[in-house]
């Protein structure tokens, strides 16, 4: 029997991932002035022992005002590098590659943490006071929400430069992959979507002009990111709102990103006028897989599927059917950090215990031999 595709390596540029299972970026909202804390290390260490091919550090802001909440991680200052390096080193010691997602919150910044309601911070909230958000146009995310300030071209150029500086720091921290956050209603997505971008200059109007920010960020990041290391892009493949982005727009964007040296598109959705799809009641197993398949076929670019991928057989089928090249898991891994060990057993990997760190494998392999019916 051939080995499961989930456990086959994938080479992108000079990086070979040992398997196709990926930990999706997940904000923890516990950073202090953007710096990763002991919790971030403990959180990643849980997954580092899980045998994954690749793990992502959460959405990390390229400027202080580009955070979503006061608890978000940031990479606008060299002082933030060591906290990330510790995480990278842990994954590497266990054989996994590490990526970091860099982004800017745009009009969705200045928000309260999820467990405090995730709504815009009220102006009266003291030390963690509201800040002026920015966007392509002075259009709020929802009625009654704060109105972002329209960015000038000079400010846009400065933000593009901030992405480049952030990528340099990511490199100093040792990351293998940098992922540009172009999803969930945040700055880059808000420029691409006609729902939030009403500009009439070089950054708005036609689809080509709306994708200009994404492409300039990709070029800038690519210019500082080593040739042998991959760059990923997370897209909201569809807006799911009237007049919003449809899959053809994202395929066109993916083609243009590919020309600028982006190696993979990570296909999420939503977030344009309300929460991203993953945190709504609309989710069903594999609900975003068709987007990964469409981008893969339409742009001839590797993709990552994400969203309610819960079962090993489901993940294996996505890969075997050629719908995506990588499988990202968020909440299922949060609940089950050793999901890949279960996958190794359920998919019949020849040596399932090889997925575990030696100090676990040694005992579990012997236990399995004794307990086997
Ligand atoms: C707690 C939490 C934090 C998240 N933070 C991010 C993030 O930083 N960046 C991002 O693109 N998506 C983020 N997401 C979305 C996940 O990366 C993932 O796409 C989504 O949860 C769907 O996958 P799942 O059904 O396996 O959880 C987050 C999701 C959760 C549950």
mmCIF file of N, CA, C and O in Angstrom, residues 191-194 197 199-212 249:
data_model
loop_
_atom_site.group_PDB
_atom_site.id
_atom_site.type_symbol
_atom_site.label_atom_id
_atom_site.label_comp_id
_atom_site.label_asym_id
_atom_site.label_seq_id
_atom_site.Cartn_x
_atom_site.Cartn_y
_atom_site.Cartn_z
ATOM 1 N N UNK A 191 -8.388 46.768 0.583
ATOM 2 C CA UNK A 191 -8.031 47.450 -0.668
ATOM 3 C C UNK A 191 -8.526 46.657 -1.874
ATOM 4 O O UNK A 191 -8.936 47.222 -2.887
ATOM 5 N N UNK A 192 -8.473 45.323 -1.776
ATOM 6 C CA UNK A 192 -8.838 44.499 -2.943
ATOM 7 C C UNK A 192 -10.352 44.453 -3.161
ATOM 8 O O UNK A 192 -10.835 44.420 -4.296
ATOM 9 N N UNK A 193 -11.105 44.494 -2.078
ATOM 10 C CA UNK A 193 -12.555 44.349 -2.226
ATOM 11 C C UNK A 193 -13.228 45.657 -2.654
ATOM 12 O O UNK A 193 -13.007 46.706 -2.035
ATOM 13 N N UNK A 194 -14.094 45.582 -3.663
ATOM 14 C CA UNK A 194 -14.819 46.791 -4.088
ATOM 15 C C UNK A 194 -15.804 47.280 -3.024
ATOM 16 O O UNK A 194 -16.238 48.433 -3.078
ATOM 17 N N UNK A 197 -13.288 49.547 -0.922
ATOM 18 C CA UNK A 197 -12.382 50.436 -1.643
ATOM 19 C C UNK A 197 -13.147 51.226 -2.694
ATOM 20 O O UNK A 197 -13.610 50.670 -3.691
ATOM 21 N N UNK A 199 -11.708 54.173 -3.929
ATOM 22 C CA UNK A 199 -10.718 55.150 -4.390
ATOM 23 C C UNK A 199 -10.773 55.301 -5.909
ATOM 24 O O UNK A 199 -11.191 54.377 -6.623
ATOM 25 N N UNK A 200 -10.254 56.439 -6.366
ATOM 26 C CA UNK A 200 -10.205 56.621 -7.819
ATOM 27 C C UNK A 200 -8.772 56.915 -8.260
ATOM 28 O O UNK A 200 -8.538 57.356 -9.381
ATOM 29 N N UNK A 201 -7.794 56.656 -7.367
ATOM 30 C CA UNK A 201 -6.390 56.869 -7.767
ATOM 31 C C UNK A 201 -5.778 55.533 -8.202
ATOM 32 O O UNK A 201 -6.506 54.599 -8.545
ATOM 33 N N UNK A 202 -4.455 55.417 -8.125
ATOM 34 C CA UNK A 202 -3.770 54.200 -8.593
ATOM 35 C C UNK A 202 -4.095 52.982 -7.733
ATOM 36 O O UNK A 202 -3.783 51.849 -8.107
ATOM 37 N N UNK A 203 -4.722 53.177 -6.555
ATOM 38 C CA UNK A 203 -5.019 52.067 -5.636
ATOM 39 C C UNK A 203 -6.493 51.687 -5.597
ATOM 40 O O UNK A 203 -6.924 50.942 -4.709
ATOM 41 N N UNK A 204 -7.280 52.212 -6.530
ATOM 42 C CA UNK A 204 -8.697 51.842 -6.513
ATOM 43 C C UNK A 204 -9.346 52.024 -7.870
ATOM 44 O O UNK A 204 -8.765 52.642 -8.763
ATOM 45 N N UNK A 205 -10.523 51.451 -7.993
ATOM 46 C CA UNK A 205 -11.235 51.539 -9.277
ATOM 47 C C UNK A 205 -11.313 50.159 -9.898
ATOM 48 O O UNK A 205 -12.075 49.300 -9.452
ATOM 49 N N UNK A 206 -10.486 49.903 -10.902
ATOM 50 C CA UNK A 206 -10.506 48.589 -11.559
ATOM 51 C C UNK A 206 -9.946 47.513 -10.617
ATOM 52 O O UNK A 206 -9.279 47.826 -9.627
ATOM 53 N N UNK A 207 -10.199 46.254 -10.991
ATOM 54 C CA UNK A 207 -9.655 45.146 -10.191
ATOM 55 C C UNK A 207 -8.124 45.244 -10.110
ATOM 56 O O UNK A 207 -7.540 45.018 -9.058
ATOM 57 N N UNK A 208 -7.493 45.588 -11.236
ATOM 58 C CA UNK A 208 -6.028 45.683 -11.255
ATOM 59 C C UNK A 208 -5.538 46.733 -10.259
ATOM 60 O O UNK A 208 -4.563 46.527 -9.561
ATOM 61 N N UNK A 209 -6.247 47.851 -10.195
ATOM 62 C CA UNK A 209 -5.820 48.909 -9.266
ATOM 63 C C UNK A 209 -6.099 48.511 -7.818
ATOM 64 O O UNK A 209 -5.328 48.821 -6.918
ATOM 65 N N UNK A 210 -7.203 47.794 -7.597
ATOM 66 C CA UNK A 210 -7.524 47.376 -6.220
ATOM 67 C C UNK A 210 -6.538 46.336 -5.709
ATOM 68 O O UNK A 210 -6.318 46.217 -4.514
ATOM 69 N N UNK A 211 -5.938 45.566 -6.631
ATOM 70 C CA UNK A 211 -4.974 44.561 -6.168
ATOM 71 C C UNK A 211 -3.550 45.115 -6.061
ATOM 72 O O UNK A 211 -2.629 44.431 -5.642
ATOM 73 N N UNK A 212 -3.403 46.394 -6.413
ATOM 74 C CA UNK A 212 -2.065 46.998 -6.431
ATOM 75 C C UNK A 212 -1.365 46.933 -5.068
ATOM 76 O O UNK A 212 -0.170 46.618 -5.000
ATOM 77 N N UNK A 249 -12.058 36.740 -9.050
ATOM 78 C CA UNK A 249 -11.159 37.830 -8.636
ATOM 79 C C UNK A 249 -9.919 37.253 -7.948
ATOM 80 O O UNK A 249 -8.795 37.710 -8.164
#
